[in-house]
Amino acid sequence: MNNPNLKQQVDSRRTFAIISHPDAGKTTITEQLLLFGGAIRQAGTVKGKKTGNFAKSDWMDIEKQRGISVTSSVMQFDFDGKRVNILDTPGHEDFSEDTYRTLMAVDSAVMVIDSAKGIEAQTKKLFQVVKRRGIPIFTFINKLDRDGREPLELLEELEELLDIESYPMNWPIGMGKGLEGLYDIYNERIEFYRPEQYEGERFVKLTDGKIAGAHPLKEKSIYEDVLGEVELVREAGDQFDLEKIGRGDQTPVFFGSALTNFGVETFLESFVDLAPKPHAHKTEEGEAVSPYEEEFSGFVFKIQANMNPNHRDRIAFVRVCSGTFERGMDVFLGRTAKKMKLSNVTQFMADARENVEEAVAGDIIGVYDTGNYQIGDTIYEGKLKVAYEELPSFTPELFMKVTAKNVMKQKSFHKGIYQLVQEGAIQLYKTYLTDEYIIGAVGQLQFEVFQYRMLNEYNAEVVMTPMGNKIARWIDPEQLDERMSSSRNILAKDRFDQPLFLFENQFAMRWFADKYPDVELKSLM
Ligand code: G4P
């Protein structure tokens, strides 16, 4: 479609996901961002655990029962001339492949860390997926209003555990009860936590790192300490480097307190300024399609079924990669070469699902689906005919044996499993010789969603027997010898009949590697 403002519109998009370990404060910060963007009017709309005011992202019953977000929803708002798209990822530790795939549809990520806890397990996992994509990562160290760890120590941990350079954009002046403010290194100013104690001003500009004249903060020794620390970081630390940030080799670090709304606005201002605009996406052939390409294209990164149990609807979430989407337009689905009309499409605001008229590269649209789409599908307009790179599969870590409860319902059982596998809801394996079904997931919640959907959509009750955590490693079929298998390394095959072992633990895997040094063990992503 001819859109004379395409470039300008695309350049204004900032599409990102927030990653964190549960309880680090992702929901709280998301809410603050939405408040700044005017997308919601009141905190507590995104997650109303206490008020019973359920978030609009809690579509599925199962989510409501557990009060958590199974699905990654999308929130959009305008700020400072930019259109911001936040892709939510489930904050619960039972996260799923959806969480990982969502990270394939963003241009940057924001990592929220609890200042008392530092880098936690799930942050690390999610970080690694983002890092592999080489996209910019911004860090927000949260909960400054509580006593946490020393900022220097936190930066060191970040560098060591995540192997990424860090650059502090600001530096806390005190913490917990003694929190005075932030030394905003990037903007050369001080932001006060309690402006009323400092002549009512929230920001004080610095000259050469110094507060001019007589100022209450100058009387405090804590300010001297901070000056010293900032000096140290400046001398010994990494230099701010926008190119490194762009490649995901350096992370700008912000400190703040989401709950007291301190440092969040400064973060948002710098973020929309520094975060990348939509990038070119690679096709299967390895070429990159520019987001400014006039013809519309995009790929499906997530399918959400049963958002509304009364309607049995499915929504395919599409990342727009090029051009302009217009309501009612015709597109082609690459995999089947089928022509589709995109008339029923939504965009996601925090407090409403709205019909969308127009969207451009960088945006996420939700296409109502009657079973046509699969995860990874490309859709395109007219002559563009692209196929975007396949989305990576993620090595599952949890496994269950699964059978139909009612043998009379084998047919719907098989149909359900195969469709859900195709959709990417779960991964399917079989024991190598006996063909028993094993399903694999990266998070426990996927099993629950699977069980629920099998029953609700396919009327198939399933019996699941936990096999626990396993380490899945693929091997070359030519190196396979069935005698290699044991109860501690179960031989299985994936849905393409490729052999793999499910190792009980690291120890079992090392034992195997020692015993069969020539057999190469491969993982997915
Ligand atoms: P999540 O989405 O990453 O899981 O975290 P969420 O925002 O739900 O925050 C987890 C808990 O941490 C919440 O408390 C929240 O109020 C608190 N929190 C978030 N940011 C800050 C902060 O800057 N300072 C302090 N002191 N606390 C913060 P909760 O009592 O567990 O949740 P709720 O029952 O109040 O919702």
XYZ file of C-alpha atoms and ligand atoms in Angstrom:
561
model
C 0.000 0.000 0.000
C 1.213 3.466 -0.768
C 1.707 5.290 2.506
C 3.599 8.586 2.115
C 4.284 8.717 5.870
C 5.568 5.177 6.180
C 9.179 6.010 7.039
C 8.252 8.564 9.636
C 5.710 6.224 11.207
C 8.070 3.260 11.261
C 10.854 5.351 12.781
C 8.577 6.324 15.637
C 7.960 2.713 16.706
C 9.623 1.262 19.800
C 8.695 -2.382 20.193
C 10.098 -4.207 23.191
C 9.508 -6.852 25.836
C 10.162 -6.648 29.546
C 11.932 -9.649 30.985
C 12.460 -10.470 34.623
C 12.306 -13.071 37.302
C 8.898 -13.220 39.004
C 8.418 -10.492 41.614
C 11.208 -8.253 40.377
C 8.548 -5.679 39.500
C 7.756 -6.160 35.828
C 4.031 -5.617 36.264
C 4.543 -2.559 38.426
C 6.879 -0.919 35.953
C 4.649 -1.829 33.014
C 1.815 -0.095 34.773
C 3.859 3.019 35.369
C 4.861 3.103 31.732
C 1.229 2.766 30.677
C 0.291 5.578 33.043
C 2.921 7.847 31.507
C 1.654 6.911 28.079
C -1.924 7.669 29.076
C -2.957 4.120 28.173
C -4.418 3.542 31.619
C -5.687 5.994 34.166
C -5.053 4.139 37.359
C -2.421 1.777 38.674
C -3.714 -1.698 39.395
C -5.385 -2.124 36.022
C -2.763 -4.420 34.652
C -2.738 -6.741 37.585
C -5.375 -6.482 40.223
C -4.377 -9.363 42.423
C -5.707 -7.634 45.494
C -8.595 -5.699 44.049
C -9.958 -8.638 42.084
C -9.734 -6.339 39.118
C -8.280 -8.774 36.660
C -5.883 -7.631 34.064
C -7.171 -7.611 30.539
C -4.319 -9.896 29.628
C -5.794 -12.636 31.785
C -7.963 -13.949 29.021
C -8.060 -17.584 29.693
C -9.941 -19.161 32.535
C -6.833 -20.876 33.642
C -5.151 -17.541 33.979
C -7.959 -16.254 36.094
C -7.888 -19.265 38.356
C -4.243 -18.768 39.024
C -4.145 -15.019 38.823
C -1.252 -15.024 36.435
C -0.635 -14.171 32.856
C -0.289 -17.264 30.705
C -0.109 -15.374 27.512
C 2.008 -12.544 26.391
C -0.238 -9.647 25.642
C 0.587 -6.488 23.780
C 0.155 -2.958 24.996
C 0.483 0.179 22.961
C 0.759 3.859 23.813
C 2.216 7.103 22.555
C 4.960 8.927 24.397
C 7.175 11.798 23.367
C 6.261 11.473 19.704
C 6.975 7.742 19.721
C 4.559 4.858 19.514
C 5.546 2.317 22.116
C 4.579 -1.360 21.848
C 5.220 -3.408 24.974
C 4.984 -7.141 24.582
C 4.245 -8.668 27.910
C 5.827 -11.957 28.890
C 4.422 -14.108 31.672
C 5.981 -13.191 34.966
C 5.401 -16.559 36.548
C 8.191 -19.040 36.788
C 6.045 -21.492 34.861
C 6.732 -19.665 31.712
C 6.501 -21.278 28.315
C 7.757 -21.273 24.771
C 5.438 -18.323 24.141
C 7.694 -16.242 26.319
C 10.717 -17.153 24.248
C 8.938 -16.631 20.939
C 7.687 -13.229 21.984
C 11.318 -12.225 22.202
C 11.606 -13.008 18.478
C 9.097 -10.264 17.682
C 10.699 -7.309 19.466
C 13.427 -4.842 18.604
C 14.775 -4.528 22.137
C 14.297 -5.835 25.663
C 14.144 -4.293 29.098
C 15.473 -6.423 31.913
C 14.064 -5.666 35.361
C 16.194 -6.725 38.308
C 15.375 -6.637 42.009
C 18.167 -4.634 43.676
C 18.183 -6.941 46.679
C 18.287 -10.153 44.691
C 20.405 -9.365 41.668
C 20.344 -11.667 38.650
C 17.907 -14.517 39.213
C 17.429 -17.758 37.331
C 14.650 -16.786 34.974
C 16.199 -13.456 34.093
C 19.298 -15.304 33.074
C 17.418 -17.734 30.830
C 15.451 -14.999 29.113
C 18.519 -12.824 28.813
C 20.324 -15.574 26.951
C 17.550 -15.808 24.353
C 17.660 -12.052 23.841
C 21.454 -12.001 23.716
C 21.528 -14.642 21.025
C 19.388 -12.391 18.875
C 21.878 -9.584 19.327
C 19.244 -6.981 20.093
C 19.690 -4.112 22.552
C 19.037 -4.820 26.209
C 18.232 -2.089 28.724
C 18.441 -2.788 32.436
C 16.252 -1.354 35.179
C 17.421 -2.142 38.698
C 14.304 -1.856 40.791
C 13.195 -1.412 44.403
C 15.662 1.276 45.398
C 13.244 2.301 48.123
C 14.277 -0.857 49.920
C 17.698 -1.778 51.175
C 19.376 -3.658 48.402
C 22.845 -4.593 47.291
C 25.540 -2.079 46.485
C 25.216 -0.692 42.961
C 28.817 -1.520 42.106
C 28.304 -5.096 43.181
C 25.155 -5.359 41.057
C 26.941 -4.089 37.968
C 29.753 -6.531 38.556
C 27.307 -9.382 38.843
C 25.610 -8.326 35.638
C 28.888 -8.342 33.765
C 30.069 -11.599 35.229
C 26.913 -13.692 35.097
C 25.569 -12.349 31.830
C 28.778 -11.528 30.089
C 27.675 -8.100 28.935
C 29.240 -4.668 29.447
C 27.199 -2.266 31.516
C 26.958 1.488 31.523
C 25.170 3.179 34.445
C 22.847 5.868 33.164
C 22.231 6.965 36.724
C 23.485 6.161 40.194
C 21.541 5.865 43.431
C 22.133 8.378 46.171
C 21.367 6.228 49.164
C 18.818 3.452 49.270
C 15.982 2.146 51.391
C 14.994 4.627 54.043
C 18.050 6.674 53.221
C 17.190 7.074 49.537
C 17.828 10.678 48.552
C 17.737 10.497 44.824
C 19.571 9.554 41.675
C 22.645 11.005 40.118
C 21.538 11.055 36.499
C 24.899 10.566 34.809
C 23.500 10.596 31.292
C 21.639 13.887 31.682
C 24.100 15.412 34.163
C 21.555 16.191 36.811
C 20.227 15.013 40.144
C 16.730 13.664 40.518
C 15.387 13.910 44.058
C 13.346 11.189 45.670
C 11.585 13.633 47.956
C 11.698 16.960 46.137
C 9.812 18.617 48.966
C 12.954 18.296 51.053
C 15.025 19.970 48.382
C 13.363 23.264 47.675
C 10.591 21.515 45.786
C 12.670 20.821 42.736
C 12.724 17.330 41.287
C 15.729 17.872 39.058
C 18.859 19.899 39.706
C 21.296 20.369 36.864
C 24.953 19.649 37.591
C 28.020 21.412 36.353
C 31.130 19.265 36.176
C 29.364 16.743 38.343
C 28.844 19.340 41.087
C 25.825 20.998 42.573
C 26.341 24.725 42.359
C 26.068 27.027 45.345
C 24.582 26.235 48.690
C 22.334 23.242 48.424
C 20.943 21.029 51.190
C 22.333 17.884 49.578
C 25.863 19.257 49.693
C 25.737 19.048 53.448
C 25.243 15.295 53.310
C 28.273 13.049 53.264
C 26.271 10.514 51.278
C 26.514 12.843 48.307
C 30.307 12.837 48.563
C 30.301 9.042 48.589
C 28.202 8.975 45.441
C 30.508 11.422 43.697
C 33.388 9.147 44.566
C 31.608 6.055 43.258
C 30.553 7.726 40.042
C 34.113 8.891 39.524
C 35.299 5.342 40.031
C 32.807 3.922 37.568
C 33.691 6.561 35.035
C 37.385 5.810 35.251
C 37.342 2.057 35.591
C 34.083 1.209 33.872
C 33.114 0.943 30.229
C 32.481 4.001 28.100
C 28.984 4.666 26.827
C 28.931 3.165 23.348
C 25.777 3.367 21.256
C 27.085 0.882 18.711
C 27.731 -1.722 21.383
C 24.282 -1.057 22.809
C 22.818 -1.572 19.344
C 24.490 -4.967 19.051
C 23.456 -6.025 22.532
C 27.066 -6.001 23.784
C 26.500 -3.219 26.301
C 23.472 -2.564 28.462
C 22.543 0.889 29.743
C 21.626 0.480 33.411
C 18.984 2.561 35.168
C 18.213 2.481 38.866
C 14.804 3.299 40.282
C 11.765 2.286 42.230
C 8.780 1.307 40.149
C 6.439 1.167 43.120
C 7.087 4.743 44.174
C 7.307 5.810 40.557
C 10.822 7.052 40.993
C 13.207 7.031 38.038
C 10.655 5.440 35.716
C 9.918 8.537 33.693
C 13.601 9.305 33.266
C 14.062 5.742 32.174
C 11.234 5.976 29.652
C 12.554 9.231 28.222
C 16.024 7.845 27.676
C 14.674 4.529 26.500
C 12.501 5.887 23.681
C 15.441 8.022 22.691
C 18.048 5.257 22.626
C 16.026 2.146 21.814
C 16.140 1.039 18.210
C 13.436 1.572 15.652
C 12.092 -1.479 13.802
C 14.834 -3.483 12.187
C 14.954 -5.340 8.871
C 13.884 -8.965 9.125
C 15.725 -11.805 7.474
C 14.017 -14.148 5.056
C 14.706 -17.862 4.702
C 17.103 -17.012 1.875
C 19.025 -14.751 4.216
C 18.041 -11.449 2.610
C 16.752 -8.693 4.833
C 13.433 -7.006 4.116
C 13.447 -3.334 4.971
C 10.675 -2.129 7.257
C 10.219 0.758 4.826
C 9.329 -1.625 1.989
C 5.907 -0.448 0.797
C 4.225 -3.819 0.639
C 2.977 -5.240 3.879
C 4.525 -8.384 5.377
C 4.747 -9.996 8.789
C 5.054 -13.263 10.644
C 2.993 -15.089 13.228
C 4.936 -15.498 16.471
C 2.146 -16.669 18.717
C -1.301 -18.175 18.510
C -3.678 -17.679 21.352
C -6.677 -19.938 21.360
C -9.775 -19.625 23.443
C -9.306 -16.050 24.495
C -12.997 -15.878 24.916
C -14.523 -19.267 25.776
C -17.927 -18.102 24.507
C -16.599 -17.485 21.067
C -13.945 -20.108 20.676
C -11.763 -17.592 18.965
C -8.142 -17.894 18.136
C -5.891 -14.971 17.575
C -2.702 -15.094 15.563
C -0.264 -12.450 16.752
C 1.585 -10.964 13.820
C 4.700 -8.841 13.984
C 4.467 -6.412 11.079
C 7.876 -6.450 9.390
C 7.305 -4.138 6.437
C 4.824 -1.728 4.934
C 1.402 -0.758 6.147
C -1.419 -2.937 7.303
C -4.845 -1.648 6.411
C -8.091 -3.133 7.628
C -9.749 -5.328 5.042
C -6.625 -5.786 2.958
C -5.882 -9.027 1.105
C -2.711 -10.901 1.943
C -1.215 -14.243 1.062
C -0.296 -16.896 3.562
C 3.093 -18.084 2.296
C 2.889 -21.699 3.451
C -0.347 -22.465 1.626
C -0.308 -19.656 -0.969
C -3.862 -19.023 0.153
C -5.361 -15.557 -0.148
C -6.790 -14.163 3.093
C -8.717 -11.045 3.930
C -7.531 -9.273 7.039
C -10.770 -7.748 8.163
C -11.055 -8.795 11.759
C -7.893 -7.546 13.356
C -7.243 -6.124 16.793
C -4.592 -4.172 18.474
C -4.120 -4.343 22.163
C -4.461 -1.539 24.571
C -4.223 -2.295 28.263
C -7.860 -1.626 28.972
C -9.480 -2.478 25.677
C -9.112 -4.591 22.620
C -9.736 -2.248 19.770
C -10.308 -2.739 16.136
C -7.313 -1.552 14.254
C -7.516 0.378 11.017
C -3.876 0.815 10.249
C -0.553 -0.450 11.529
C 3.010 -0.238 10.229
C 6.259 -2.172 10.517
C 7.123 -2.564 14.174
C 3.527 -2.895 15.318
C 1.849 -6.082 16.484
C -1.591 -6.957 15.232
C -3.901 -9.729 16.357
C -5.617 -11.489 13.470
C -8.750 -13.500 14.203
C -8.072 -16.980 13.037
C -10.319 -19.867 12.200
C -7.485 -22.358 12.088
C -5.482 -21.158 9.103
C -2.347 -19.940 10.786
C 0.611 -21.670 12.354
C 3.440 -20.281 14.402
C 6.167 -19.005 12.125
C 3.856 -18.361 9.152
C 4.632 -15.413 6.928
C 1.865 -13.283 5.450
C 2.514 -10.733 2.735
C 0.851 -8.396 0.351
C 0.783 -8.779 -3.427
C 4.136 -9.146 -5.034
C 6.360 -9.223 -1.997
C 6.342 -13.035 -1.662
C 8.676 -13.415 1.272
C 9.156 -16.214 3.756
C 10.666 -15.073 7.011
C 13.248 -17.158 8.807
C 11.862 -20.045 10.761
C 11.346 -19.323 14.436
C 13.778 -21.319 16.532
C 12.608 -24.310 18.545
C 13.607 -24.249 22.163
C 14.981 -27.274 23.933
C 12.265 -28.461 26.318
C 13.270 -29.199 29.877
C 10.159 -30.854 31.288
C 8.548 -34.027 30.025
C 5.323 -35.963 30.546
C 4.073 -39.247 29.202
C 0.606 -38.733 27.862
C -2.283 -41.060 26.979
C -5.994 -40.703 26.269
C -8.114 -41.387 29.334
C -10.902 -42.826 27.271
C -9.691 -45.310 24.674
C -12.866 -44.692 22.674
C -11.711 -41.126 22.123
C -8.390 -41.961 20.462
C -9.323 -40.073 17.328
C -9.933 -36.722 18.980
C -6.912 -37.327 21.204
C -4.636 -37.701 18.188
C -6.209 -34.813 16.339
C -5.831 -32.546 19.369
C -2.224 -33.473 19.999
C -1.181 -32.999 16.400
C -2.920 -29.664 16.077
C -1.512 -28.313 19.301
C 1.945 -29.489 18.321
C 1.622 -27.802 14.937
C 0.490 -24.664 16.605
C 3.608 -24.745 18.750
C 1.779 -25.085 22.056
C 3.788 -28.149 23.047
C 6.512 -30.401 21.629
C 5.872 -34.020 20.842
C 8.187 -37.028 21.146
C 7.771 -40.782 21.232
C 9.757 -43.453 22.967
C 12.007 -44.834 20.291
C 10.898 -48.436 20.187
C 7.493 -48.486 21.798
C 6.014 -45.289 20.332
C 4.579 -44.013 23.609
C 3.734 -40.318 23.505
C 5.928 -37.917 25.430
C 5.286 -34.203 25.456
C 7.957 -31.676 26.237
C 7.770 -28.086 27.415
C 10.032 -25.347 28.687
C 7.603 -24.523 31.505
C 5.090 -26.452 33.591
C 2.292 -24.160 32.562
C 2.397 -25.414 28.988
C 1.229 -28.813 30.248
C -1.699 -27.267 32.047
C -2.710 -25.262 29.031
C -2.327 -28.392 26.914
C -4.522 -30.465 29.208
C -7.134 -27.728 29.384
C -7.254 -27.202 25.668
C -7.362 -30.929 24.877
C -10.449 -31.184 26.997
C -12.136 -27.944 25.998
C -11.368 -27.848 22.322
C -11.040 -31.522 21.404
C -13.112 -33.131 24.103
C -10.210 -35.415 24.923
C -9.346 -36.051 28.512
C -5.677 -36.845 28.893
C -3.699 -38.693 31.512
C -0.282 -37.245 32.091
C 2.524 -38.970 33.943
C 5.339 -36.649 34.929
C 8.823 -37.685 33.914
C 10.331 -34.607 35.533
C 13.221 -32.525 34.324
C 15.313 -34.001 31.588
C 18.120 -32.749 29.441
C 17.243 -33.367 25.807
C 20.101 -33.917 23.388
C 19.818 -34.935 19.768
C 22.249 -37.317 18.118
C 23.127 -38.162 14.561
C 20.913 -41.140 13.467
C 23.999 -42.825 12.056
C 25.626 -42.889 15.459
C 22.617 -44.443 17.105
C 22.935 -47.758 18.856
C 19.836 -48.741 20.809
C 21.995 -50.349 23.480
C 23.164 -46.873 24.494
C 19.813 -46.245 26.112
C 18.997 -46.869 29.781
C 16.547 -45.646 32.397
C 18.847 -42.673 33.036
C 19.038 -41.742 29.380
C 15.806 -42.551 27.644
C 15.965 -42.953 23.897
C 13.214 -41.067 22.083
C 12.447 -39.589 18.682
C 11.043 -36.196 17.795
C 8.143 -35.594 15.430
C 10.509 -35.713 12.474
C 11.731 -39.120 13.692
C 15.120 -37.742 14.710
C 16.649 -39.616 17.657
C 17.405 -37.931 20.956
C 18.252 -38.889 24.496
C 16.441 -37.592 27.547
C 19.095 -37.503 30.247
C 18.121 -37.676 33.870
C 20.609 -34.972 34.867
C 23.976 -33.430 34.053
C 25.731 -36.288 35.728
C 24.030 -38.863 33.478
C 24.896 -36.792 30.450
C 28.564 -36.527 31.423
C 28.687 -40.241 32.091
C 27.297 -40.846 28.603
C 29.720 -38.396 27.011
C 32.631 -40.186 28.702
C 31.410 -43.575 27.629
C 30.675 -42.589 24.034
C 33.129 -39.790 23.319
C 32.493 -39.921 19.565
C 28.759 -39.339 19.818
C 27.963 -35.677 19.419
C 25.111 -34.410 21.630
C 23.202 -31.476 20.178
C 20.600 -29.164 21.715
C 18.072 -26.878 20.054
C 18.162 -23.253 21.045
P 6.441 -9.170 38.586
O 5.429 -8.653 37.627
O 7.848 -9.014 38.101
O 6.183 -10.521 39.122
O 6.435 -8.213 39.862
P 5.312 -7.216 40.407
O 5.324 -5.965 39.625
O 4.049 -7.942 40.600
O 5.966 -6.881 41.807
C 6.198 -7.875 42.776
C 6.107 -7.275 44.165
O 7.138 -6.303 44.313
C 4.808 -6.549 44.417
O 4.508 -6.651 45.780
C 5.154 -5.118 44.116
O 4.316 -4.201 44.768
C 6.571 -5.050 44.639
N 7.351 -3.998 43.982
C 7.471 -3.719 42.661
N 8.283 -2.668 42.474
C 8.701 -2.276 43.683
C 9.542 -1.231 44.153
O 10.093 -0.427 43.399
N 9.729 -1.158 45.504
C 9.140 -2.007 46.380
N 9.387 -1.840 47.658
N 8.339 -2.999 45.975
C 8.121 -3.129 44.651
P 3.511 -7.759 46.331
O 3.118 -7.302 47.679
O 4.122 -9.094 46.203
O 2.391 -7.713 45.245
P 0.933 -7.182 45.317
O 0.222 -8.234 46.057
O 1.025 -5.857 46.010
O 0.524 -7.037 43.890
